[in-house]
């Protein structure tokens, strides 16, 4: 059973009670909207910021632990890029190519008769080709050695379209004349 509260208030007391309830309600509403709720929103934002900073700190610490492996990878990549730049440079220096080819010919006991670089560059996708026509006097063994030695030049050079003619008379152990083209490759910027 519900207790029977029979409270008798005067009209002035009733108005004061209603005013007090309204003031308390208004103060509660103002406290919630203007003080507690903004503080709660700020707290949740700062909590999210703190969690993000903790995650960033953890990631940074993990990165510091992996720094040595990053350096190793960077060194490996740099070496590979240097190798590629040596094999496929973006500039053409005919004198260096002629010097390298002449050196490999001398190593192979081959007599170079002429070099005739073509001025035209053929564009092939991401690279360009320049052709240098070469005439040689040699024998088959030395020609094979020369082709092998060309492969050891740092720069990418490919001998193509060899034409072999027999000499009427053997000249110092050389019995063939070879005309071929050397394709030199350049990186296209």
mmCIF file of N, CA and C in Angstrom, residues 2 4-5 13 21 31 42 53 65-66 70 81 88 99-100 122 125 135 145 150 157 174 178 188:
data_model
loop_
_atom_site.group_PDB
_atom_site.id
_atom_site.type_symbol
_atom_site.label_atom_id
_atom_site.label_comp_id
_atom_site.label_asym_id
_atom_site.label_seq_id
_atom_site.Cartn_x
_atom_site.Cartn_y
_atom_site.Cartn_z
ATOM 1 N N UNK A 2 0.379 2.173 -0.720
ATOM 2 C CA UNK A 2 1.113 3.426 -0.831
ATOM 3 C C UNK A 2 0.858 4.283 0.386
ATOM 4 N N UNK A 4 0.102 7.410 2.507
ATOM 5 C CA UNK A 4 -0.773 8.534 2.269
ATOM 6 C C UNK A 4 -0.075 9.782 2.763
ATOM 7 N N UNK A 5 0.365 10.578 1.795
ATOM 8 C CA UNK A 5 1.009 11.831 2.148
ATOM 9 C C UNK A 5 -0.012 12.923 1.924
ATOM 10 N N UNK A 13 3.399 28.697 -0.718
ATOM 11 C CA UNK A 13 4.330 27.586 -0.609
ATOM 12 C C UNK A 13 4.317 26.752 -1.893
ATOM 13 N N UNK A 21 11.414 23.857 -8.049
ATOM 14 C CA UNK A 21 11.549 22.716 -8.976
ATOM 15 C C UNK A 21 11.980 23.217 -10.356
ATOM 16 N N UNK A 31 23.516 23.020 -16.388
ATOM 17 C CA UNK A 31 24.712 22.282 -15.986
ATOM 18 C C UNK A 31 25.039 21.208 -17.014
ATOM 19 N N UNK A 42 34.723 17.148 -24.900
ATOM 20 C CA UNK A 42 36.153 17.464 -24.911
ATOM 21 C C UNK A 42 36.960 16.274 -24.412
ATOM 22 N N UNK A 53 47.809 9.243 -30.577
ATOM 23 C CA UNK A 53 49.220 9.548 -30.280
ATOM 24 C C UNK A 53 49.929 8.329 -29.731
ATOM 25 N N UNK A 65 62.975 0.387 -34.347
ATOM 26 C CA UNK A 65 63.521 -0.962 -34.238
ATOM 27 C C UNK A 65 63.857 -1.543 -35.611
ATOM 28 N N UNK A 66 63.123 -1.127 -36.639
ATOM 29 C CA UNK A 66 63.338 -1.636 -37.996
ATOM 30 C C UNK A 66 64.271 -0.738 -38.806
ATOM 31 N N UNK A 70 65.692 -1.067 -42.693
ATOM 32 C CA UNK A 70 65.397 -0.061 -43.717
ATOM 33 C C UNK A 70 66.679 0.419 -44.381
ATOM 34 N N UNK A 81 70.013 0.381 -58.292
ATOM 35 C CA UNK A 81 69.805 1.548 -59.157
ATOM 36 C C UNK A 81 71.116 1.950 -59.824
ATOM 37 N N UNK A 88 72.271 0.886 -68.220
ATOM 38 C CA UNK A 88 71.342 1.595 -69.093
ATOM 39 C C UNK A 88 71.345 3.085 -68.755
ATOM 40 N N UNK A 99 86.151 3.159 -76.813
ATOM 41 C CA UNK A 99 87.283 2.757 -75.979
ATOM 42 C C UNK A 99 87.045 1.376 -75.359
ATOM 43 N N UNK A 100 85.828 1.151 -74.814
ATOM 44 C CA UNK A 100 85.522 -0.140 -74.187
ATOM 45 C C UNK A 100 85.537 -1.274 -75.205
ATOM 46 N N UNK A 122 66.818 5.045 -82.233
ATOM 47 C CA UNK A 122 65.533 4.370 -82.368
ATOM 48 C C UNK A 122 64.886 4.280 -80.984
ATOM 49 N N UNK A 125 59.920 2.091 -76.684
ATOM 50 C CA UNK A 125 59.244 2.078 -75.379
ATOM 51 C C UNK A 125 59.970 2.934 -74.360
ATOM 52 N N UNK A 135 83.740 -3.003 -88.258
ATOM 53 C CA UNK A 135 84.388 -3.978 -89.142
ATOM 54 C C UNK A 135 85.617 -4.505 -88.422
ATOM 55 N N UNK A 145 85.504 -15.133 -78.364
ATOM 56 C CA UNK A 145 86.026 -14.469 -77.169
ATOM 57 C C UNK A 145 85.584 -13.004 -77.124
ATOM 58 N N UNK A 150 82.406 -8.655 -74.766
ATOM 59 C CA UNK A 150 81.434 -7.556 -74.911
ATOM 60 C C UNK A 150 80.385 -7.652 -73.799
ATOM 61 N N UNK A 157 75.497 -3.471 -74.215
ATOM 62 C CA UNK A 157 75.839 -3.409 -75.645
ATOM 63 C C UNK A 157 75.606 -4.799 -76.215
ATOM 64 N N UNK A 174 94.558 -14.411 -88.826
ATOM 65 C CA UNK A 174 93.171 -14.000 -89.005
ATOM 66 C C UNK A 174 92.711 -14.406 -90.391
ATOM 67 N N UNK A 178 84.737 -9.562 -90.389
ATOM 68 C CA UNK A 178 83.403 -9.549 -89.795
ATOM 69 C C UNK A 178 82.884 -8.118 -89.796
ATOM 70 N N UNK A 188 65.370 6.100 -71.755
ATOM 71 C CA UNK A 188 64.630 7.249 -72.274
ATOM 72 C C UNK A 188 63.974 7.972 -71.111
#
